[in-house]
Coordinates of C-alpha atoms in Angstrom, one line a residue:
Chain A
M1 CA 8.9 2.1 -16.9
L2 CA 6.5 4.6 -19.2
R3 CA 3.8 2.4 -18.4
L4 CA 4.3 2.3 -15.0
I5 CA 4.5 6.2 -14.4
R6 CA 1.4 6.5 -16.9
D7 CA -0.9 4.1 -14.5
E8 CA 0.9 6.0 -11.5
V9 CA -0.3 9.4 -12.8
L10 CA -3.9 7.9 -13.6
K11 CA -4.0 6.6 -10.2
T12 CA -3.3 10.2 -8.9
F13 CA -5.8 11.9 -11.6
L14 CA -8.6 9.4 -11.0
K15 CA -8.4 10.4 -7.0
K16 CA -10.9 13.3 -5.8
R17 CA -8.2 14.7 -3.7
T18 CA -6.2 15.6 -6.6
Y19 CA -8.7 18.3 -7.7
L20 CA -8.8 19.9 -4.3
G21 CA -6.2 21.9 -5.1
F22 CA -7.3 22.8 -8.4
G23 CA -10.3 23.7 -7.2
I24 CA -8.7 25.5 -4.1
I25 CA -6.9 27.6 -7.1
L26 CA -9.9 28.0 -9.2
L27 CA -11.9 30.0 -6.4
I28 CA -9.4 31.8 -4.7
V29 CA -7.4 33.0 -7.7
P30 CA -10.4 34.6 -9.7
L31 CA -11.8 35.6 -6.0
I32 CA -8.8 37.8 -5.3
E33 CA -8.3 39.0 -8.6
I34 CA -11.8 40.2 -9.2
A35 CA -11.7 42.0 -5.7
M36 CA -8.7 44.0 -6.6
N37 CA -9.6 45.0 -10.1
L38 CA -13.0 46.4 -8.1
E39 CA -10.6 48.0 -5.4
G40 CA -8.4 49.6 -8.2
S41 CA -5.8 52.0 -7.6
H42 CA -5.9 51.9 -4.0
F43 CA -3.0 49.3 -3.9
I44 CA -0.9 51.6 -6.4
T45 CA -1.5 54.6 -3.8
A46 CA -1.0 52.4 -0.6
I47 CA 3.0 51.6 -2.4
T48 CA 3.6 55.0 -3.7
R49 CA 2.3 57.3 -0.9
T50 CA 5.5 57.8 0.2
L51 CA 7.1 58.4 -3.1
A52 CA 4.7 60.8 -4.7
R53 CA 6.3 64.0 -3.6
D54 CA 9.0 63.6 -5.2
F55 CA 8.1 61.3 -8.2
F56 CA 5.4 61.4 -10.4
F57 CA 3.9 58.4 -12.1
S58 CA 2.5 58.5 -15.4
G59 CA 0.1 56.2 -17.1
S60 CA -1.7 53.1 -15.1
L61 CA 0.3 50.9 -13.0
F62 CA -2.8 49.2 -12.0
N63 CA -2.7 46.2 -14.3
G64 CA -2.9 42.6 -15.3
W65 CA 0.8 42.4 -14.4
F66 CA 0.8 43.9 -11.1
I67 CA -2.4 41.5 -10.1
A68 CA -0.8 38.8 -10.9
Y69 CA 2.5 39.3 -9.5
M70 CA 0.5 40.1 -6.1
I71 CA -1.3 37.0 -6.6
M72 CA 2.6 35.4 -6.7
N73 CA 3.3 37.1 -3.7
S74 CA 0.2 35.9 -1.9
L75 CA -0.5 32.6 -2.1
W76 CA 3.5 31.7 -2.5
L77 CA 3.6 30.0 1.1
H78 CA 0.1 28.1 0.8
V79 CA 0.6 26.2 -2.4
P80 CA 3.4 24.1 -1.0
L81 CA 0.3 22.8 1.9
L82 CA -1.6 22.0 -1.4
I83 CA 1.0 20.2 -3.6
S84 CA 2.4 17.9 -0.3
F85 CA -1.7 17.2 0.1
V86 CA -1.1 15.1 -3.0
V87 CA 2.3 14.1 -2.9
G88 CA 2.3 13.1 0.6
D89 CA -0.3 10.5 -0.4
Q90 CA 2.1 9.0 -3.1
L91 CA 3.3 6.1 -0.8
A92 CA 1.6 6.7 2.1
G93 CA -1.5 6.2 0.7
E94 CA -0.8 2.7 -0.6
A95 CA 0.0 2.1 3.0
T96 CA -3.2 3.2 4.1
A97 CA -5.5 1.2 1.9
G98 CA -3.4 -2.2 2.2
T99 CA -2.0 -1.8 -1.6
Y100 CA 1.4 -1.9 -1.3
R101 CA 0.4 -5.9 -0.5
L102 CA -0.7 -5.9 -4.0
I103 CA 1.7 -3.8 -5.6
L104 CA 5.1 -5.0 -4.2
I105 CA 5.1 -8.2 -4.4
R106 CA 5.2 -8.3 -8.5
P107 CA 8.4 -8.9 -10.2
V108 CA 9.0 -5.6 -10.9
S109 CA 11.8 -3.6 -8.5
R110 CA 10.6 -1.4 -5.8
A111 CA 13.0 1.1 -7.4
K112 CA 10.9 1.3 -10.7
I113 CA 7.7 1.5 -8.6
F114 CA 9.2 4.5 -6.7
F115 CA 10.6 6.6 -9.0
A116 CA 7.2 5.7 -11.2
K117 CA 5.6 7.7 -8.2
Y118 CA 7.9 10.3 -7.8
A119 CA 7.6 11.0 -11.4
A120 CA 4.0 11.3 -11.2
S121 CA 4.0 13.4 -8.2
L122 CA 6.7 15.8 -10.7
I123 CA 3.8 15.8 -13.0
Y124 CA 1.2 16.8 -10.7
T125 CA 3.2 19.6 -9.2
F126 CA 4.2 20.7 -13.0
L127 CA 0.4 20.9 -14.0
F128 CA -0.5 22.5 -10.9
V129 CA 2.1 25.2 -10.7
A130 CA 1.1 25.8 -15.0
F131 CA -2.5 25.8 -13.9
L132 CA -1.6 28.6 -11.5
A133 CA 0.3 30.3 -13.8
C134 CA -2.1 30.2 -16.7
L135 CA -4.9 31.3 -14.1
S136 CA -3.6 34.0 -12.7
I137 CA -1.9 35.5 -15.3
G138 CA -4.6 34.9 -18.0
L139 CA -7.3 36.1 -15.7
A140 CA -5.7 39.3 -14.8
L141 CA -4.4 40.4 -18.0
F142 CA -8.3 39.7 -19.3
L143 CA -9.3 41.5 -16.0
A144 CA -7.5 44.9 -16.3
G145 CA -4.8 44.4 -19.5
R146 CA -1.3 44.9 -19.8
G147 CA 1.1 47.4 -18.0
D148 CA 4.0 48.8 -16.6
L149 CA 4.5 46.5 -13.5
L150 CA 5.0 48.5 -10.5
V151 CA 7.5 45.8 -8.1
S152 CA 7.8 46.8 -4.2
K153 CA 10.6 45.1 -2.3
G154 CA 12.5 47.5 -0.4
E155 CA 12.7 49.4 -3.1
I156 CA 10.1 50.8 -5.3
L157 CA 11.1 49.6 -9.6
V158 CA 8.9 49.9 -12.5
L159 CA 9.6 47.1 -15.3
A160 CA 8.0 48.0 -18.9
D161 CA 5.5 45.9 -19.9
S162 CA 7.7 44.9 -22.7
D163 CA 9.9 43.6 -20.2
V164 CA 7.7 41.6 -17.8
A165 CA 6.4 38.7 -19.9
W166 CA 9.9 37.0 -20.1
R167 CA 10.2 37.4 -16.0
F168 CA 7.2 35.6 -15.3
M169 CA 7.8 33.1 -17.8
V170 CA 11.0 32.7 -15.6
A171 CA 10.0 33.3 -12.5
Y172 CA 7.3 30.2 -12.9
V173 CA 10.1 28.3 -13.9
F174 CA 11.5 29.1 -10.7
A175 CA 8.5 28.7 -9.0
L176 CA 8.3 25.3 -10.3
W177 CA 11.5 24.1 -9.2
T178 CA 11.1 25.5 -5.5
M179 CA 7.6 23.2 -5.1
T180 CA 9.6 20.7 -6.6
T181 CA 11.8 20.8 -3.8
V182 CA 8.3 21.1 -1.6
A183 CA 7.2 17.5 -3.3
S184 CA 10.3 16.2 -2.8
I185 CA 10.5 16.6 1.1
S186 CA 6.7 15.9 1.2
F187 CA 7.8 12.3 -0.5
F188 CA 10.1 11.8 1.7
F189 CA 8.1 12.1 4.8
S190 CA 5.6 9.6 2.3
S191 CA 7.6 7.2 2.4
F192 CA 8.1 6.4 6.1
V193 CA 4.6 7.2 7.5
E194 CA 1.4 5.2 6.9
N195 CA -1.3 7.7 7.0
S196 CA -1.6 10.5 4.4
I197 CA -1.7 13.2 7.0
G198 CA 1.7 13.0 8.1
P199 CA 3.5 14.1 5.2
I200 CA 1.4 17.1 5.3
V201 CA 2.2 17.7 9.0
G202 CA 6.2 17.0 8.2
T203 CA 6.2 19.2 5.4
M204 CA 4.4 22.4 6.7
G205 CA 6.0 21.8 9.6
V206 CA 9.7 21.8 8.1
I207 CA 8.6 24.9 6.1
I208 CA 7.3 26.7 9.3
V209 CA 10.3 25.9 11.3
C210 CA 12.6 26.5 8.7
S211 CA 10.9 29.8 7.8
V212 CA 11.1 30.9 11.5
I213 CA 14.8 30.4 11.3
T214 CA 15.0 32.1 8.3
L215 CA 13.1 35.1 9.0
M216 CA 13.7 35.8 13.0
P217 CA 16.9 38.4 13.2
I218 CA 18.9 36.2 15.4
Q219 CA 22.3 35.9 14.9
L220 CA 22.8 32.6 16.0
F221 CA 20.9 31.5 13.1
D222 CA 23.2 33.7 10.8
A223 CA 25.4 30.8 9.8
L224 CA 22.4 28.5 9.3
R225 CA 20.1 30.9 7.2
P226 CA 22.1 30.8 4.0
H227 CA 22.0 26.8 4.3
L228 CA 17.9 26.3 4.5
F229 CA 15.9 25.8 1.8
T230 CA 13.3 28.5 2.9
S231 CA 15.8 30.5 2.3
Y232 CA 15.0 30.0 -1.4
L233 CA 10.9 29.7 -1.6
D234 CA 10.8 33.0 -2.9
L235 CA 13.4 32.4 -5.7
W236 CA 11.6 33.3 -8.3
S237 CA 10.4 37.1 -7.0
R238 CA 14.5 37.4 -7.7
V239 CA 13.4 37.8 -11.5
F240 CA 11.7 41.3 -11.0
A241 CA 14.7 43.1 -10.2
E242 CA 17.0 44.9 -12.5
P243 CA 19.8 43.7 -12.7
V244 CA 18.8 40.2 -11.9
D245 CA 21.2 38.6 -9.9
W246 CA 21.7 35.7 -11.4
E247 CA 24.7 34.2 -9.4
K248 CA 22.5 34.4 -6.2
I249 CA 19.6 32.5 -8.1
R250 CA 22.3 29.9 -9.3
T251 CA 23.1 29.3 -5.8
G252 CA 19.7 29.0 -4.9
A253 CA 18.7 26.9 -7.6
L254 CA 21.5 24.6 -6.3
Y255 CA 20.6 24.5 -2.6
L256 CA 16.7 23.8 -3.7
G257 CA 18.3 20.7 -6.3
G258 CA 20.6 19.7 -3.4
Y259 CA 17.5 19.3 -0.8
S260 CA 15.2 17.7 -3.6
F261 CA 18.0 15.3 -4.1
A262 CA 18.9 14.4 -0.9
S263 CA 15.1 13.9 -0.1
V264 CA 14.5 11.4 -2.6
A265 CA 17.8 9.6 -2.1
V266 CA 16.7 9.0 1.5
A267 CA 13.3 8.1 0.7
W268 CA 14.2 5.7 -2.0
Y269 CA 17.1 4.2 0.6
I270 CA 13.8 3.4 3.4
F271 CA 11.3 2.6 0.4
V272 CA 13.6 -0.4 -0.9
R273 CA 14.2 -1.7 2.9
K274 CA 10.7 -1.4 4.3
D275 CA 8.9 -3.5 5.6
I276 CA 5.5 -3.7 4.8
L277 CA 3.2 -4.6 7.9
S278 CA 0.2 -2.9 6.9
Chain B
M1 CA 11.9 -39.0 -9.6
N2 CA 11.6 -36.5 -6.9
P3 CA 9.1 -34.0 -6.9
E4 CA 10.3 -30.6 -8.1
I5 CA 10.8 -28.1 -5.1
V6 CA 8.8 -24.8 -6.1
L7 CA 9.5 -23.2 -2.4
K8 CA 12.3 -23.9 -0.3
T9 CA 13.2 -21.8 3.0
R10 CA 16.1 -22.4 5.1
N11 CA 16.6 -21.4 8.2
L12 CA 14.1 -18.5 7.7
G13 CA 14.3 -16.0 10.7
K14 CA 12.8 -12.9 11.5
H15 CA 13.5 -10.7 14.5
Y16 CA 11.4 -8.0 15.9
R17 CA 12.7 -5.4 18.3
H18 CA 12.2 -7.8 21.6
R19 CA 11.5 -10.7 19.8
W20 CA 11.3 -13.7 17.0
A21 CA 8.6 -13.7 14.7
V22 CA 9.8 -16.7 13.0
R23 CA 12.6 -18.4 13.4
N24 CA 14.7 -21.6 12.1
L25 CA 12.0 -22.5 9.7
N26 CA 12.3 -25.0 6.7
L27 CA 9.5 -25.4 4.3
E28 CA 9.4 -27.3 1.4
V29 CA 6.3 -27.3 -1.0
Y30 CA 6.4 -29.5 -4.3
R31 CA 5.0 -28.7 -7.4
G32 CA 1.2 -29.8 -7.8
D33 CA 0.9 -29.5 -3.8
V34 CA -1.8 -27.8 -2.1
F35 CA 0.0 -27.1 0.9
G36 CA -1.6 -26.2 4.1
F37 CA 0.2 -23.9 6.0
L38 CA -1.5 -24.1 9.8
G39 CA -0.9 -22.2 13.1
P40 CA -3.2 -20.4 15.7
N41 CA -3.0 -16.4 15.5
G42 CA 0.4 -14.7 16.2
A43 CA 2.1 -17.9 15.2
G44 CA 4.1 -16.3 12.3
K45 CA 1.8 -17.2 9.2
S46 CA 1.6 -13.9 7.8
T47 CA 5.2 -13.1 8.7
T48 CA 6.3 -16.1 6.6
I49 CA 4.3 -15.7 3.7
R50 CA 5.4 -11.4 3.5
M51 CA 8.9 -13.0 3.7
I52 CA 8.2 -15.1 0.6
L53 CA 6.6 -12.4 -1.3
S54 CA 9.2 -10.0 -0.7
L55 CA 7.0 -7.6 1.5
I56 CA 9.3 -8.0 4.6
R57 CA 13.3 -8.8 4.8
P58 CA 14.3 -11.7 6.4
T59 CA 16.5 -11.1 9.3
E60 CA 18.3 -14.7 9.0
G61 CA 17.7 -17.8 6.3
E62 CA 17.3 -17.8 2.8
I63 CA 14.2 -18.4 0.6
E64 CA 14.5 -19.9 -3.1
L65 CA 11.5 -20.0 -5.4
F66 CA 11.8 -22.4 -8.5
G67 CA 15.4 -22.9 -7.5
Y68 CA 15.8 -18.6 -7.6
P69 CA 17.2 -17.0 -4.4
L70 CA 15.0 -14.2 -3.8
S71 CA 17.3 -12.3 -2.3
S72 CA 19.2 -11.9 -5.0
E73 CA 17.1 -12.8 -8.2
R74 CA 14.1 -11.2 -7.0
R75 CA 12.5 -10.7 -10.4
K76 CA 12.9 -14.2 -11.6
A77 CA 11.8 -15.7 -8.1
L78 CA 8.5 -13.9 -8.1
A79 CA 8.1 -14.5 -12.1
H80 CA 6.3 -17.3 -11.4
T81 CA 4.5 -16.9 -8.1
S82 CA 2.0 -14.5 -6.5
G83 CA -0.4 -14.5 -3.8
L84 CA -3.0 -12.5 -1.5
V85 CA -1.8 -11.3 2.0
E86 CA -4.5 -11.2 4.3
K87 CA -7.4 -9.3 3.1
A88 CA -8.2 -8.2 -0.6
D89 CA -7.5 -4.3 -0.5
F90 CA -7.5 -2.5 -3.4
Y91 CA -8.1 1.2 -5.1
L92 CA -11.4 1.8 -3.9
Y93 CA -12.1 4.3 -6.4
L94 CA -11.4 2.7 -9.2
S95 CA -12.9 -0.3 -11.4
A96 CA -12.2 -3.7 -10.8
L97 CA -11.2 -3.6 -14.0
R98 CA -9.1 -0.8 -14.1
N99 CA -7.4 -2.2 -10.6
L100 CA -6.6 -5.8 -12.6
E101 CA -5.1 -3.4 -15.8
I102 CA -3.0 -1.6 -13.0
L103 CA -1.4 -4.8 -11.3
G104 CA -1.3 -6.4 -15.3
T105 CA 0.9 -3.8 -15.6
L106 CA 3.4 -4.3 -12.7
S107 CA 3.1 -8.1 -13.7
G108 CA 4.7 -7.7 -17.3
G109 CA 1.9 -6.5 -18.7
I110 CA -1.3 -8.4 -18.8
D111 CA -3.7 -8.3 -21.7
R112 CA -7.3 -7.4 -21.6
R113 CA -8.6 -11.1 -22.9
R114 CA -6.7 -12.6 -20.1
I115 CA -8.1 -10.1 -17.8
Q116 CA -11.2 -10.9 -18.7
E117 CA -11.0 -14.3 -18.5
I118 CA -9.6 -14.2 -15.0
I119 CA -12.7 -11.9 -14.2
D120 CA -15.2 -14.9 -15.5
L121 CA -13.1 -17.6 -13.3
V122 CA -13.6 -15.8 -9.9
G123 CA -17.5 -14.9 -11.0
L124 CA -16.9 -11.4 -10.9
S125 CA -18.5 -11.3 -14.8
G126 CA -20.8 -7.6 -15.1
R127 CA -19.5 -6.2 -12.1
E128 CA -15.5 -5.4 -13.4
N129 CA -16.8 -2.0 -14.6
D130 CA -17.6 -1.6 -10.6
R131 CA -15.6 0.8 -8.3
V132 CA -14.5 -1.9 -6.3
K133 CA -16.1 0.3 -2.9
T134 CA -19.2 -1.2 -3.8
Y135 CA -18.0 -4.5 -4.1
S136 CA -19.2 -6.9 -0.5
H137 CA -16.3 -8.5 1.3
G138 CA -16.5 -12.4 -0.5
M139 CA -16.1 -10.4 -3.9
K140 CA -13.0 -8.5 -3.0
Q141 CA -11.9 -11.8 -1.7
R142 CA -12.6 -13.2 -5.4
L143 CA -11.3 -10.0 -6.9
G144 CA -7.7 -10.6 -4.4
I145 CA -7.5 -14.1 -6.1
A146 CA -8.2 -12.9 -9.3
Q147 CA -5.0 -10.5 -9.2
A148 CA -3.2 -13.1 -8.1
L149 CA -3.8 -15.2 -10.7
L150 CA -3.4 -12.3 -13.8
A151 CA -0.1 -13.9 -14.9
D152 CA -0.9 -17.2 -14.3
P153 CA 1.7 -17.9 -12.0
D154 CA 2.8 -21.6 -11.1
L155 CA 2.8 -20.9 -7.3
V156 CA -0.3 -19.5 -5.9
I157 CA -0.1 -18.3 -2.1
L158 CA -3.0 -17.6 0.2
D159 CA -2.7 -16.3 3.3
E160 CA -6.4 -16.5 5.3
P161 CA -8.4 -16.0 2.1
M162 CA -11.7 -17.3 3.6
N163 CA -11.3 -14.8 6.8
G164 CA -14.2 -12.7 7.4
L165 CA -16.6 -14.9 4.8
D166 CA -20.0 -16.2 5.4
P167 CA -20.5 -19.6 4.7
Q168 CA -21.5 -19.5 1.1
G169 CA -18.3 -17.1 0.1
I170 CA -16.2 -19.6 2.1
K171 CA -17.6 -22.6 0.2
E172 CA -17.0 -20.3 -3.2
I173 CA -13.3 -19.6 -2.3
R174 CA -12.6 -23.3 -1.2
D175 CA -14.0 -24.5 -4.7
L176 CA -11.9 -22.1 -6.4
I177 CA -8.8 -23.1 -4.9
V178 CA -9.6 -26.9 -5.6
H179 CA -10.5 -26.0 -9.4
L180 CA -7.2 -24.0 -9.5
A181 CA -5.4 -26.9 -7.9
R182 CA -7.3 -29.8 -9.8
D183 CA -8.1 -28.6 -13.2
R184 CA -5.6 -25.4 -13.6
K185 CA -2.3 -27.8 -12.1
K186 CA -1.6 -24.9 -9.6
T187 CA 0.9 -25.3 -6.8
I188 CA -1.6 -23.7 -3.6
L189 CA 0.4 -22.7 -0.4
L190 CA -2.9 -22.0 1.1
S191 CA -2.3 -20.4 5.0
S192 CA -5.5 -20.6 7.3
H193 CA -6.5 -21.1 11.0
L194 CA -9.6 -22.6 9.9
L195 CA -8.1 -26.4 9.6
S196 CA -11.1 -27.9 8.9
E197 CA -10.7 -26.0 5.8
I198 CA -7.1 -27.0 5.1
E199 CA -8.0 -30.3 5.8
L200 CA -10.8 -30.4 3.3
V201 CA -7.8 -29.2 0.4
A202 CA -4.5 -29.9 1.3
N203 CA -2.4 -33.1 0.2
R204 CA 0.4 -31.6 2.3
M205 CA 1.0 -29.4 5.1
A206 CA 3.3 -27.6 7.9
I207 CA 2.2 -26.3 11.0
I208 CA 3.8 -23.2 12.9
N209 CA 3.8 -22.6 16.2
R210 CA 5.7 -19.8 18.1
G211 CA 7.2 -18.8 14.9
E212 CA 9.0 -22.4 14.6
L213 CA 8.2 -25.5 12.4
A214 CA 6.0 -27.8 14.3
A215 CA 5.5 -30.4 12.2
Q216 CA 5.4 -30.7 8.4
G217 CA 4.8 -33.7 5.7
E218 CA 1.8 -35.5 3.8
V219 CA -1.1 -34.7 5.5
E220 CA -2.5 -38.3 5.9
A221 CA 1.0 -39.4 7.6
L222 CA 0.5 -36.5 9.9
L223 CA -2.5 -37.9 10.8
E224 CA -1.6 -40.9 11.7
H225 CA 0.2 -39.3 14.7
G226 CA -3.7 -37.9 15.9
E227 CA -5.3 -40.4 18.4
Q228 CA -8.5 -41.8 17.1
Y229 CA -11.9 -42.3 19.0
V230 CA -15.6 -41.8 18.6
N231 CA -18.1 -39.2 20.4
L232 CA -21.2 -41.2 20.9
K233 CA -24.6 -39.2 21.7
A234 CA -26.9 -42.0 23.3
G235 CA -29.5 -42.7 26.7
P236 CA -29.8 -43.3 28.9
A237 CA -26.6 -42.8 30.4
E238 CA -26.4 -45.5 33.0
K239 CA -27.3 -48.4 30.3
V240 CA -24.6 -46.9 27.9
R241 CA -22.1 -47.4 30.6
Q242 CA -23.1 -51.0 31.1
I243 CA -22.7 -51.4 27.4
L244 CA -19.3 -50.0 27.2
E245 CA -18.4 -52.0 30.6
E246 CA -19.4 -55.2 29.2
K247 CA -17.9 -54.5 25.8
G248 CA -14.0 -53.3 27.6
I249 CA -14.2 -49.7 26.1
R250 CA -12.7 -47.3 27.7
V251 CA -14.8 -43.9 28.4
R252 CA -12.2 -41.0 27.7
S253 CA -15.1 -38.5 29.1
F254 CA -18.4 -37.6 29.3
D255 CA -20.3 -34.6 28.9
E256 CA -23.1 -34.8 31.9
G257 CA -24.7 -31.5 30.1
T258 CA -25.1 -33.2 26.5
G259 CA -24.6 -36.7 27.2
E260 CA -22.1 -37.2 25.4
F261 CA -19.7 -39.9 25.5
S262 CA -16.1 -39.7 24.1
L263 CA -14.9 -43.2 23.4
D264 CA -11.7 -45.1 22.6
I265 CA -12.6 -47.0 19.7
R266 CA -11.7 -47.1 16.3
F267 CA -14.5 -45.9 14.0
E268 CA -14.3 -49.4 12.1
E269 CA -15.1 -51.0 15.6
T270 CA -18.3 -49.0 16.3
A271 CA -21.2 -51.0 14.2
D272 CA -20.7 -53.4 16.5
L273 CA -21.1 -51.3 19.6
T274 CA -24.2 -49.6 17.6
A275 CA -26.0 -52.9 17.2
A276 CA -25.4 -53.7 20.9
L277 CA -26.8 -50.5 21.9
V278 CA -30.0 -50.6 20.0
R279 CA -30.6 -54.3 20.9
A280 CA -30.5 -53.0 24.3
E281 CA -32.9 -50.2 23.5
V282 CA -30.6 -47.3 24.1
E283 CA -31.6 -44.2 21.8
V284 CA -28.4 -43.7 19.8
H285 CA -28.1 -39.8 18.4
A286 CA -24.9 -39.8 17.0
V287 CA -22.1 -41.7 16.4
V288 CA -19.0 -39.3 15.4
P289 CA -15.6 -40.3 14.7
R290 CA -13.2 -38.2 15.8
R291 CA -9.5 -38.0 13.8
S292 CA -9.5 -34.6 12.5
L293 CA -6.5 -32.3 11.6
E294 CA -8.1 -30.2 14.2
D295 CA -7.4 -32.9 16.8
Y296 CA -3.6 -32.9 15.6
F297 CA -3.2 -29.3 15.6
L298 CA -4.3 -28.8 18.9
S299 CA -2.9 -31.6 20.4
I300 CA 0.4 -30.0 19.2
T301 CA -0.4 -26.2 19.7
E302 CA -2.5 -26.6 23.2
N303 CA 0.5 -25.7 25.2
G304 CA 1.8 -22.8 23.0
A305 CA -1.2 -21.0 21.0
E306 CA -0.7 -17.3 21.5

């Protein structure tokens, strides 16, 4: 099984499309961070303007942590697109290329091939999120240094410098968990379409529809909202609160895990019964 | 002693939404056979082969490979079987060698020496490190056969391996098939609609039409069912007719455009006829015996070819 996974990872990382997401991140993150660094404290002023009459902010709240936090906020809806671009190709790409006819006639079970491909998808997702984390935090700290983190989400919260690093670490773990769900949904779509675009459109379609339901203040959707995975896409951001509501995070993580499990289970059911006509 | 059956299908069938692609198909392939699997386009050949190689789930019936039922013992059934289904598609962004290594892992692990041996066998030495996207169609087909031979299978199933090849490519693949059967003792199931090719290499065959088995058996035995006749190209036509009447030979047809007669005689009788024509100063351009598998194939499928 390990050799199958190794080969699937190899296949994934020898494809040019795999590096498109890394390339985009490598381009956009430095661009945003350098631009933010040049704009400097305008961001902080804009956030604290209404409170400046009553409070006195000491020290520099514009620092590397703040930039890295803004990067997480601004990119987190775009990352799923880049994940599905590669993961959606895992199964559908074989159908498109006609290579199912080579791999599925071997004396190895379809289940093993399926799970090797899923494992390769998760490895890609992990590396992608880790790359984003290292680049955005590392470059931000290099450019703007450390300091207290100003968090604005309905209310303003200032987290002490010494209290921030672990939160980023945990936030990225939950971000990875969220992206695992996105990857699983993309993998599900990949199991029954025969082109690489379908899983991307399918995954983003589901995210957009569920996000609209999540964000629209319509009473009819109230009962539905807590059960949609998009309600937990920003699970990571709940770590930047004081106190951290671990119970809500746990619930969100369980929902995301449930979506991942269901997506992969259905995909597996489809894949092992699929007639290869391509 | 009865020959060992390496492939057996029992009442095999596949139903798609509104039609049966294959129905009630009973095939038997013996060890050492070069088994021709014939049928017009759309007859169900590829569907059958996909079922045998577990790409498609049969709607009904069973497949046994080396005595193992494919439905319940897939791994054992496919352990000694491999194939090439339609055209050879690979990971184009990888080299031939890397492709074979990946497929070797799926076949239970094939060492580099064996892979190189197979590359040499199919004549791709020196190009194994090139990306497959730089390969010609013929090279891909040879690589397709190479991947089928990786695990040294006893049964090799080749689905239309000569499709789209130029005459030189067809000859190379045909020679390779003959080599595999004769020198490497492989059992080969070869589907094709290039009937002349099957006739050249197969010892047993089955003909499928509209998803159903039309005939199966020894190629020579099946050919006995076909009519034998001779095509004669000679002139002038009137003089030829006169001699044919004198000898009591029936003319099946005459093509005025080409000046070609189709005669109801056996090839063995043509020497006498040719001598008579030459004595009468008739110009004889061609005497062609017709007793081909193609005629037999056409006679079976002429009302059913899709």
